[in-house]
PDB file of C-alpha atoms and ligand atoms in Angstrom:
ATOM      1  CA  UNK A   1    -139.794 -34.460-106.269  1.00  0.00           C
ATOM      2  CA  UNK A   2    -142.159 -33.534-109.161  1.00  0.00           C
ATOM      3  CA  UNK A   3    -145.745 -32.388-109.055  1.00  0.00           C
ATOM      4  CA  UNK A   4    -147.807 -32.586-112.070  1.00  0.00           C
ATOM      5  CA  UNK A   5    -151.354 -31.417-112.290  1.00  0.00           C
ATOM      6  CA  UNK A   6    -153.896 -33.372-113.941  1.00  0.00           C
ATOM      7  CA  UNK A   7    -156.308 -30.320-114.965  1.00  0.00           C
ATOM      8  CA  UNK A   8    -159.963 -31.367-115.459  1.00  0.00           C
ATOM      9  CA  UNK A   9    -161.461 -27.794-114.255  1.00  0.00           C
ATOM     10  CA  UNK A  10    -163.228 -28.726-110.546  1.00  0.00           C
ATOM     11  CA  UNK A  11    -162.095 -32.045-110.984  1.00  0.00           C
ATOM     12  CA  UNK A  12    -158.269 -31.348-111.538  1.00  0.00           C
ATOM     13  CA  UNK A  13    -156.048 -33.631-109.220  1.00  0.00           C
ATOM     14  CA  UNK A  14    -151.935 -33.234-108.540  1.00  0.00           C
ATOM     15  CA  UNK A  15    -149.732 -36.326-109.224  1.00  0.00           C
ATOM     16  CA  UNK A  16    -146.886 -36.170-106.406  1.00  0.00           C
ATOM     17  CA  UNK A  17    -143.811 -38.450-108.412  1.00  0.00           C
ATOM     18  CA  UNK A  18    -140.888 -38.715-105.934  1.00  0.00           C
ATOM     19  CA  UNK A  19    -138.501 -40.714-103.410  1.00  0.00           C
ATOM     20  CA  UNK A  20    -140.271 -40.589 -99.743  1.00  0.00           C
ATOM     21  CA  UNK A  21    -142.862 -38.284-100.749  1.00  0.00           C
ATOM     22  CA  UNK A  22    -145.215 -40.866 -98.522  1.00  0.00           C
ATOM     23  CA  UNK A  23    -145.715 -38.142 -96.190  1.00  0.00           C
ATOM     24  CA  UNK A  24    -147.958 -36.036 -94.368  1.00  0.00           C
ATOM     25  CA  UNK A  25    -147.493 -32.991 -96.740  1.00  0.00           C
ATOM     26  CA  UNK A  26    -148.946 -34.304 -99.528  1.00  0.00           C
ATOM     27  CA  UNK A  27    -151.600 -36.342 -98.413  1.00  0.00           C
ATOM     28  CA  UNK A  28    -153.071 -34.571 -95.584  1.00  0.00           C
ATOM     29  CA  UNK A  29    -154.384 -31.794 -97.845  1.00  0.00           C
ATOM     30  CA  UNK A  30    -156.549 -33.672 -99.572  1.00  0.00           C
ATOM     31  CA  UNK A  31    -158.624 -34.956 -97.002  1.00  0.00           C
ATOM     32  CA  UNK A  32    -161.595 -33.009 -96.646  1.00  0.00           C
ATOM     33  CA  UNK A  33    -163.329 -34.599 -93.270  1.00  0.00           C
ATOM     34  CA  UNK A  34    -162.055 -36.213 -90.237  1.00  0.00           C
ATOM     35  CA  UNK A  35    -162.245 -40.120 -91.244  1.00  0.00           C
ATOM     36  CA  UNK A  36    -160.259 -42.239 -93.816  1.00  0.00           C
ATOM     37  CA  UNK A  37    -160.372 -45.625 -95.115  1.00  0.00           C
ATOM     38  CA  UNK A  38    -157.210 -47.092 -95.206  1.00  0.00           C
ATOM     39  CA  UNK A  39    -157.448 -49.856 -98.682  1.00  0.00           C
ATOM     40  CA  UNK A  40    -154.539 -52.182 -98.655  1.00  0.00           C
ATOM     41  CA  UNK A  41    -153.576 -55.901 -99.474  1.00  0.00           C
ATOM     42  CA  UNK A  42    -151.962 -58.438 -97.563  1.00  0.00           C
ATOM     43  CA  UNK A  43    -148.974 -58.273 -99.297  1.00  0.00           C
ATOM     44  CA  UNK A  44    -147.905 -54.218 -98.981  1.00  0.00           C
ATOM     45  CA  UNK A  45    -149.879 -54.102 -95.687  1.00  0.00           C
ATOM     46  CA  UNK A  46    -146.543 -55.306 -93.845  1.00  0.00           C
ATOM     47  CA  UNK A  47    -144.499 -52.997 -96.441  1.00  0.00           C
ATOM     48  CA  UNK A  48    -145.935 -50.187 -96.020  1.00  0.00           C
ATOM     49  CA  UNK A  49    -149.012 -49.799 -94.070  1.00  0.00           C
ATOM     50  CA  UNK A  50    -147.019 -48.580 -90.872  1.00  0.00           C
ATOM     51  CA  UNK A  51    -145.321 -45.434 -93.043  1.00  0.00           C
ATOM     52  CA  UNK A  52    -148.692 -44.237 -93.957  1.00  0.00           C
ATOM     53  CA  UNK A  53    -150.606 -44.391 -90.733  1.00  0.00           C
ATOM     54  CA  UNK A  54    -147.776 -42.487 -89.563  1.00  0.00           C
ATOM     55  CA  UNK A  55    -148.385 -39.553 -92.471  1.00  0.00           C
ATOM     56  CA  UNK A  56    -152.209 -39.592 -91.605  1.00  0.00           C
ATOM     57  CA  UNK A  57    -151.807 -38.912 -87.433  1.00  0.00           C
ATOM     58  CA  UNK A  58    -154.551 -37.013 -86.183  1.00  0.00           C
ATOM     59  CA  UNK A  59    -157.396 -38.550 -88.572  1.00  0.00           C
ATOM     60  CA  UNK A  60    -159.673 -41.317 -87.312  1.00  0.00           C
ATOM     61  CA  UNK A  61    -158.359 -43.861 -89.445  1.00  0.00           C
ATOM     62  CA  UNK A  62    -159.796 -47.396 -90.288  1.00  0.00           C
ATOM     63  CA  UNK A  63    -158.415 -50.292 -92.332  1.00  0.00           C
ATOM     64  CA  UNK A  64    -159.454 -53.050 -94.830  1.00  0.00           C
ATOM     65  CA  UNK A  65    -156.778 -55.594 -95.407  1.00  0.00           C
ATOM     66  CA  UNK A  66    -158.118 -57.556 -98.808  1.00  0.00           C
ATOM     67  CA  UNK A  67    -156.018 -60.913 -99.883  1.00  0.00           C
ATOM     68  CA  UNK A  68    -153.788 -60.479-102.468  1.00  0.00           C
ATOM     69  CA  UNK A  69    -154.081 -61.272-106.229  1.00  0.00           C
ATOM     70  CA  UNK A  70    -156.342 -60.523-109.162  1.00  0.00           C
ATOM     71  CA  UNK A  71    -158.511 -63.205-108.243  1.00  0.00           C
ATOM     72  CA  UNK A  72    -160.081 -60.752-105.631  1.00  0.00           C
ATOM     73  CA  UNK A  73    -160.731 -58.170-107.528  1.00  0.00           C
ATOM     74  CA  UNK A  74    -164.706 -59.084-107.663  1.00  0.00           C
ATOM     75  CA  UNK A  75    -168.130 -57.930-106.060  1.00  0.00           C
ATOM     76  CA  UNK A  76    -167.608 -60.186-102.892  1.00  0.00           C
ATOM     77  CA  UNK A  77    -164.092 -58.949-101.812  1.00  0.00           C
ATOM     78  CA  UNK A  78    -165.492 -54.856-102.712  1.00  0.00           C
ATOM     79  CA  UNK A  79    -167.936 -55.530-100.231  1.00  0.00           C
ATOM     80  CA  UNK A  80    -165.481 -55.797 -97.377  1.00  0.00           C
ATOM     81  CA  UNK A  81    -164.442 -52.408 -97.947  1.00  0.00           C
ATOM     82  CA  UNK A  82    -168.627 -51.350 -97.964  1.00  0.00           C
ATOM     83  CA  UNK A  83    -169.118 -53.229 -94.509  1.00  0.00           C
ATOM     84  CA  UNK A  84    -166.240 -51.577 -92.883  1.00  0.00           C
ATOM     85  CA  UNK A  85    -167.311 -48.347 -93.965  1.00  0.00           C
ATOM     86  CA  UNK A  86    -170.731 -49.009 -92.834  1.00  0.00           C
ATOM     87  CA  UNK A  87    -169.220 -50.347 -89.178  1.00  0.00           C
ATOM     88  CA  UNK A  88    -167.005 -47.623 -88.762  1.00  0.00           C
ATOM     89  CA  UNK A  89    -170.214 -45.000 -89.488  1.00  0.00           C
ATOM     90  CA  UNK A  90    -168.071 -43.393 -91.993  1.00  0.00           C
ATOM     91  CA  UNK A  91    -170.099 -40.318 -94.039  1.00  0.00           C
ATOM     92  CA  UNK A  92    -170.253 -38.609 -96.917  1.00  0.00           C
ATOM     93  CA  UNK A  93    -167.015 -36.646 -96.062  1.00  0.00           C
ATOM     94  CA  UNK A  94    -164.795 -39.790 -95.833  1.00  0.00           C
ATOM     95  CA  UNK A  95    -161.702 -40.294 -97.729  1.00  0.00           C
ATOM     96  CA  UNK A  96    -160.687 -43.705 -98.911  1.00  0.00           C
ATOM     97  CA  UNK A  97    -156.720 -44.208 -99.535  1.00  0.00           C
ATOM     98  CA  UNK A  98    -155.494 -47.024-102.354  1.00  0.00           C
ATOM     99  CA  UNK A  99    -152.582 -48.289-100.867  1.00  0.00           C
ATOM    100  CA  UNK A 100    -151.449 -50.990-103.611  1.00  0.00           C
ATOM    101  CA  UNK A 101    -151.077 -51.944-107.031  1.00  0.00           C
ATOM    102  CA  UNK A 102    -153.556 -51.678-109.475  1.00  0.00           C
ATOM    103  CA  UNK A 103    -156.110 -53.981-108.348  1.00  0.00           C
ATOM    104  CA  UNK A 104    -156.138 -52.350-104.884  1.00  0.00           C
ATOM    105  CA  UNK A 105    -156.872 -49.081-106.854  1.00  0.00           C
ATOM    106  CA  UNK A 106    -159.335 -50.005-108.892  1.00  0.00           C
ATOM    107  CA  UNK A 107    -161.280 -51.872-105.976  1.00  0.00           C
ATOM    108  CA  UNK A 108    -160.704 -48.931-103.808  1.00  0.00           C
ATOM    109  CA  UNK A 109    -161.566 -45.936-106.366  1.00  0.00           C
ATOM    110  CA  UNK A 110    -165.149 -48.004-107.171  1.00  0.00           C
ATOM    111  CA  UNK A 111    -165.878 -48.415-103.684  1.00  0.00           C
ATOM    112  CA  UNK A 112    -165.354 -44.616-103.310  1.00  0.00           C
ATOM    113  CA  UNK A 113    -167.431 -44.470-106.755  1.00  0.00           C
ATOM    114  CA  UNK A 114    -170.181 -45.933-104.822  1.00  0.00           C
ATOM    115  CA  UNK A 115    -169.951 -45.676-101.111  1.00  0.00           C
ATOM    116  CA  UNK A 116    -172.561 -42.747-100.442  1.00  0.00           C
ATOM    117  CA  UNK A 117    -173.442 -41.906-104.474  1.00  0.00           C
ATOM    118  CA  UNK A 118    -169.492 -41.059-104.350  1.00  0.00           C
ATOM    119  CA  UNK A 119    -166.968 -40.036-101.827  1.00  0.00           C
ATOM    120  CA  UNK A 120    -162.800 -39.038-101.979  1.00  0.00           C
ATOM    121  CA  UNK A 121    -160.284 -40.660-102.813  1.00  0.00           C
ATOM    122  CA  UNK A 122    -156.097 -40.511-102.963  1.00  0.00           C
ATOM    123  CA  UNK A 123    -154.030 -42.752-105.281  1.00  0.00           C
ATOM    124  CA  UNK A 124    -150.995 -44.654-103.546  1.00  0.00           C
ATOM    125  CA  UNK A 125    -150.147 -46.502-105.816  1.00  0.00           C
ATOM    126  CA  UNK A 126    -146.963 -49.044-104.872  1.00  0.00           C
ATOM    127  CA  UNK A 127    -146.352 -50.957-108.295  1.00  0.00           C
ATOM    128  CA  UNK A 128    -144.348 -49.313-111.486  1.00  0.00           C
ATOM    129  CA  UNK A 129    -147.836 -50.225-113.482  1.00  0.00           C
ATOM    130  CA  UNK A 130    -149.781 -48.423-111.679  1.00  0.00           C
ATOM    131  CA  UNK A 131    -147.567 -45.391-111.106  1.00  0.00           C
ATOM    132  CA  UNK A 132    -147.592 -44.665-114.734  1.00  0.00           C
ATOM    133  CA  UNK A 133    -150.873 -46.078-115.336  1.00  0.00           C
ATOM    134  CA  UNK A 134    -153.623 -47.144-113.777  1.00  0.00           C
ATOM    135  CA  UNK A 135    -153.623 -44.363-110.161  1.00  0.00           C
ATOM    136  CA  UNK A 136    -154.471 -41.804-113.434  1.00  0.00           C
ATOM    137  CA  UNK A 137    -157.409 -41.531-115.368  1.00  0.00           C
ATOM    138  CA  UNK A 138    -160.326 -42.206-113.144  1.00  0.00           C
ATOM    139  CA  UNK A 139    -161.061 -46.092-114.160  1.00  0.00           C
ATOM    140  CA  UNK A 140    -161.801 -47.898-111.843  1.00  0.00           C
ATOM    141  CA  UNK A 141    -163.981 -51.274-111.348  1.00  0.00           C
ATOM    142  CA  UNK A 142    -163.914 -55.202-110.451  1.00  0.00           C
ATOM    143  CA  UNK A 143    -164.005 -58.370-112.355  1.00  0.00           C
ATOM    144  CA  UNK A 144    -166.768 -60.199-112.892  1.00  0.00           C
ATOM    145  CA  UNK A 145    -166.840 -64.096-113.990  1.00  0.00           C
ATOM    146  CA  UNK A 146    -168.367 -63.160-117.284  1.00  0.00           C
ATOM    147  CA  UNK A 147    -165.243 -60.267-117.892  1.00  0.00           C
ATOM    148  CA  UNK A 148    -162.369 -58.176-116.483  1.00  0.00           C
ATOM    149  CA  UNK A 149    -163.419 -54.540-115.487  1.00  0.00           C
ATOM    150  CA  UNK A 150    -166.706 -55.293-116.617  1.00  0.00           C
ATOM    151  CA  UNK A 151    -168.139 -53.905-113.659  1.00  0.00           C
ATOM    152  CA  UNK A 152    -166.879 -49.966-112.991  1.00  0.00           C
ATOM    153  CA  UNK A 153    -167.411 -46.217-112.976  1.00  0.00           C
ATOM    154  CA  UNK A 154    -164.931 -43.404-113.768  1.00  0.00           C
ATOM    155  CA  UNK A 155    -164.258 -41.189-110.594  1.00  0.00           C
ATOM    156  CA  UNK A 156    -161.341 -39.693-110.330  1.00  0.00           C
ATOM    157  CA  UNK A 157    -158.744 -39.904-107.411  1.00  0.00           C
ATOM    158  CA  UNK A 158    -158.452 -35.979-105.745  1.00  0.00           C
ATOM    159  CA  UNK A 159    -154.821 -37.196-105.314  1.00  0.00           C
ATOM    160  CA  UNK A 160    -152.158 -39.039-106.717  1.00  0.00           C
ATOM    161  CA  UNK A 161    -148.927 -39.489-104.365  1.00  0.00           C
ATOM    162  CA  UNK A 162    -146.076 -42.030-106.234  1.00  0.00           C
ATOM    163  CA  UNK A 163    -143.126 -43.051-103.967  1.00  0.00           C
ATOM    164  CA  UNK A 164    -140.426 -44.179-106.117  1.00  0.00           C
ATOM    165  CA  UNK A 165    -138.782 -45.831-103.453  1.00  0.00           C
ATOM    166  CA  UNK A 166    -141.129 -48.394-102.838  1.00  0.00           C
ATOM    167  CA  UNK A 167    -140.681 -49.952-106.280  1.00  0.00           C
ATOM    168  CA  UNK A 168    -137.493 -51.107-104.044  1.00  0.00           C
ATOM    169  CA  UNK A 169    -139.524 -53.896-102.686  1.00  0.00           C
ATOM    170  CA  UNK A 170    -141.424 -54.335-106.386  1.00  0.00           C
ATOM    171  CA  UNK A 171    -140.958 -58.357-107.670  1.00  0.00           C
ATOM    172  CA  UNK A 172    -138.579 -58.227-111.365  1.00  0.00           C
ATOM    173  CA  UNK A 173    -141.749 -59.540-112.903  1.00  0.00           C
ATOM    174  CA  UNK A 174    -143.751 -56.565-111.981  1.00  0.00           C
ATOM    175  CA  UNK A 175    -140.982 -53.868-112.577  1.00  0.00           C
ATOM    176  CA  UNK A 176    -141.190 -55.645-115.958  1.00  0.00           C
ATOM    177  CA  UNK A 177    -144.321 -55.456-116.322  1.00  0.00           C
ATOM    178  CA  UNK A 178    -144.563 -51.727-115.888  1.00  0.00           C
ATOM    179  CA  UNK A 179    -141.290 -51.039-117.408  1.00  0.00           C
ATOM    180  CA  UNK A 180    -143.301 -52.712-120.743  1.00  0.00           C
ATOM    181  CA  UNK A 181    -145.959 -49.712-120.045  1.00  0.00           C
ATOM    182  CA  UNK A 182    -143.285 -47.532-120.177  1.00  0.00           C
ATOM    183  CA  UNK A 183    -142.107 -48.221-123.638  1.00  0.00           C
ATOM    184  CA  UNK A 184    -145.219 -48.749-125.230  1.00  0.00           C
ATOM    185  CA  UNK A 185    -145.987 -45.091-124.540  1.00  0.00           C
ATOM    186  CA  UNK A 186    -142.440 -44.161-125.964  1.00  0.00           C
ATOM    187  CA  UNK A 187    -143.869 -46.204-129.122  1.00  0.00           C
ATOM    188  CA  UNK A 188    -147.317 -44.464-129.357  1.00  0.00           C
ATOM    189  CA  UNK A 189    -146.346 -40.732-128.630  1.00  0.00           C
ATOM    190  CA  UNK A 190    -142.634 -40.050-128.859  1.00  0.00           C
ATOM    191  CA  UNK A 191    -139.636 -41.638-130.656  1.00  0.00           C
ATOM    192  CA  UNK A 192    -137.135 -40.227-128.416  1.00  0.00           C
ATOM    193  CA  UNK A 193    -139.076 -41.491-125.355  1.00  0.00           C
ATOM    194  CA  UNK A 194    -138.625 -44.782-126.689  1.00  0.00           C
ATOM    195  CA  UNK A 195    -135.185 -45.580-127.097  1.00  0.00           C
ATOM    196  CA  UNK A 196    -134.448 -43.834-124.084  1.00  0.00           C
ATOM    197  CA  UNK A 197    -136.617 -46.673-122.546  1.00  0.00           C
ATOM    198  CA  UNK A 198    -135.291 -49.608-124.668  1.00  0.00           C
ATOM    199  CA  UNK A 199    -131.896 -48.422-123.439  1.00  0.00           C
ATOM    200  CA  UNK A 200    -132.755 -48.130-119.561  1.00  0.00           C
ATOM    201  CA  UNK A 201    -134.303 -51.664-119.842  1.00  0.00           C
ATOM    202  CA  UNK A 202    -131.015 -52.959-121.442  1.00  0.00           C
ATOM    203  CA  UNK A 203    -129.465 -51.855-119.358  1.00  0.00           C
ATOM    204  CA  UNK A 204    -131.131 -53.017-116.343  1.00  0.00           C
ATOM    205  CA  UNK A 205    -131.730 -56.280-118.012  1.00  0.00           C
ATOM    206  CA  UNK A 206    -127.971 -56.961-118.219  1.00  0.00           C
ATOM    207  CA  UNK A 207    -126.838 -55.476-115.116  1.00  0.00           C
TER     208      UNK A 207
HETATM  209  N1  NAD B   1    -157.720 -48.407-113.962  1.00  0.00           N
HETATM  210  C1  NAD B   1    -156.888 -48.445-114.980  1.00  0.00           C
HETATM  211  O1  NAD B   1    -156.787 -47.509-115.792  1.00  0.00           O
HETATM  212  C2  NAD B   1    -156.020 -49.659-115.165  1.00  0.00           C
HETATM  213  C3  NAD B   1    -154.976 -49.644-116.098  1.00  0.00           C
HETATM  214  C4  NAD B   1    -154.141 -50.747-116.185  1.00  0.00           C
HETATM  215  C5  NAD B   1    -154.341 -51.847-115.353  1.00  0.00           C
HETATM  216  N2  NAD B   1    -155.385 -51.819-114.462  1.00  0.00           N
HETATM  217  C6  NAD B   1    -155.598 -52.942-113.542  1.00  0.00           C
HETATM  218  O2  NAD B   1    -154.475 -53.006-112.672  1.00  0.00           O
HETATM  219  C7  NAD B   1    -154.325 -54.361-112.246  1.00  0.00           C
HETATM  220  C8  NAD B   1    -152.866 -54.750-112.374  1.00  0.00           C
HETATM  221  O3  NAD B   1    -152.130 -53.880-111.567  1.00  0.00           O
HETATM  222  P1  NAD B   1    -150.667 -54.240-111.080  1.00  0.00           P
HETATM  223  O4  NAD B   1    -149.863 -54.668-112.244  1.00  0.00           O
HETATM  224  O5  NAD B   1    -150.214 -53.116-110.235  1.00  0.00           O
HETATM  225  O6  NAD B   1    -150.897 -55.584-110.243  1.00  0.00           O
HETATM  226  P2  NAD B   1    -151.207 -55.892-108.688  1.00  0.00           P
HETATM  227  O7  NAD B   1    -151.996 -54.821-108.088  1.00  0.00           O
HETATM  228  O8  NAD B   1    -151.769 -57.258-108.676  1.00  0.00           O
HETATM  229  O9  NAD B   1    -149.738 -55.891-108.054  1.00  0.00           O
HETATM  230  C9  NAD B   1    -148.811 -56.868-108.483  1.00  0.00           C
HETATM  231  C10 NAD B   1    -148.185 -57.597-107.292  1.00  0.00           C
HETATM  232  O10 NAD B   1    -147.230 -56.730-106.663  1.00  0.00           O
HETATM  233  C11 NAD B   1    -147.481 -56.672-105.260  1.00  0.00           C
HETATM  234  N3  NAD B   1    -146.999 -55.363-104.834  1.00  0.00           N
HETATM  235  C12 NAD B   1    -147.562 -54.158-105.023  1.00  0.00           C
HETATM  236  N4  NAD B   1    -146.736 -53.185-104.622  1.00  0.00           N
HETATM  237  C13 NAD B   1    -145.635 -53.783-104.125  1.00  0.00           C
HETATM  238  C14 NAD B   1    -144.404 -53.301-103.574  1.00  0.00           C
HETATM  239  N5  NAD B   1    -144.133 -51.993-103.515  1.00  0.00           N
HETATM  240  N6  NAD B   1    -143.506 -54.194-103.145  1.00  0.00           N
HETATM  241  C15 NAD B   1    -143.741 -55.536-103.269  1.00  0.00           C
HETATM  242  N7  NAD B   1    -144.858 -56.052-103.801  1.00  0.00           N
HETATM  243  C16 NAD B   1    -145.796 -55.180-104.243  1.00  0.00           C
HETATM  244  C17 NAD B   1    -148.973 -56.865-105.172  1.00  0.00           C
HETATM  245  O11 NAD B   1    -149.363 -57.238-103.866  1.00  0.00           O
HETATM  246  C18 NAD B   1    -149.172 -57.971-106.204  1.00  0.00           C
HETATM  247  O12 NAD B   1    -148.811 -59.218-105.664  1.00  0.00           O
HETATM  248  C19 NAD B   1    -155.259 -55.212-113.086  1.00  0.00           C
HETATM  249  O13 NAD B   1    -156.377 -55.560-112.325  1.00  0.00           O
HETATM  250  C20 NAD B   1    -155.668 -54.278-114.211  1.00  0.00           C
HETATM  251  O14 NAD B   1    -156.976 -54.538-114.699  1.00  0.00           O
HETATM  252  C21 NAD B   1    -156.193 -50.750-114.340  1.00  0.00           C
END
């Protein structure tokens, strides 16, 4: 287990990188009030959904389940996540928790952009891309006919917690996908980086 510290002065945020680290240890701390919006998809709901209600006993915890795919990511499927926060009387000391790849991030850190002029958030982020990508950083936003991520505000997660084990469950396609990430950074900032990339992903690729 690794913790690395994003450091943006008040707005600094840890990044916990680890197998199992899904736990109540390193989420709990972050939540600053009682309730919590649980942000998940369809698809890791069943995965994982039960594992982190477990590691968030003792808060009043509600859910949005949002279909899965890119093709939600848009103003009418963000709204579910405002009308459950608005049913479940949530305030200004909420946290909202991304459970998900990146589109369940970046529909759950704008909601928390928004909800109130700007609540808490925490990162979970369950796909390889969005471990090393898009949980960091503070973009966050939703499609809109006219563009991708046209509509969006940076706020920053006050947590980031990445369970390599869930990856486990990750598609090839996807692991690809963020395995691609991966090396392109090796390209950009670090030679050595790189082929120690290249030669994980040969390696995995013939395996
Ligand atoms: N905010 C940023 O800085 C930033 C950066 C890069 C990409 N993005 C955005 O991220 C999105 C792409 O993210 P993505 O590649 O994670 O795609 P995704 O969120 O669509 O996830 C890919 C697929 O994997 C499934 N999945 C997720 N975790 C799983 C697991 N552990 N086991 C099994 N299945 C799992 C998802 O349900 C989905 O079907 C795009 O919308 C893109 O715009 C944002």
């Amino acid at each position: 287990m690794q913790t690395l510290r994003v450091d943006l002065g008040d707005r600094s945020y840890p990044i916990t990188i680890g197998t199992g680290v899904l736990r109540q240890e390193f989420i709990a701390p972050y939540i600053k009030g009682k309730q919590v919006m649980l942000v998940t998809n369809d698809t890791v709901a069943p995965l994982y959904k039960e594992s982190l209600l477990n590691a968030l006993a003792g808060f009043q915890v509600d859910e949005v389940v949002l279909p899965d795919g890119e093709a939600y990511k848009d103003i009418s499927h963000l709204n579910l996540i405002f009308d459950q926060l608005l049913a479940k009387r949530h305030n200004r000391t909420t946290t909202l928790i991304a459970l998900g790849g990146g589109v369940v991030g970046d529909m759950t850190g704008f909601a928390a952009a928004c909800y109130q002029r700007g609540v808490n958030f925490i990162q979970i982020p369950t796909t390889l891309l969005s471990q090393v990508d898009s949980s960091v950083g503070g973009k966050t936003g939703v499609n809109h006919p006219a563009g991708k991520n046209m509509i969006g505000a940076f706020h920053q997660p006050v947590a980031v917690v990445a369970d390599t084990q869930v990856l486990n469950t990750l598609p090839d396609v996807e692991l690809s996908a963020g395995i691609a990430e991966v090396i392109k950074y090796g390209l950009i900032y670090d030679d050595a980086f790189f082929y120690l990339a290249r030669r994980e992903y040969d390696g995995a690729a013939s395996a």
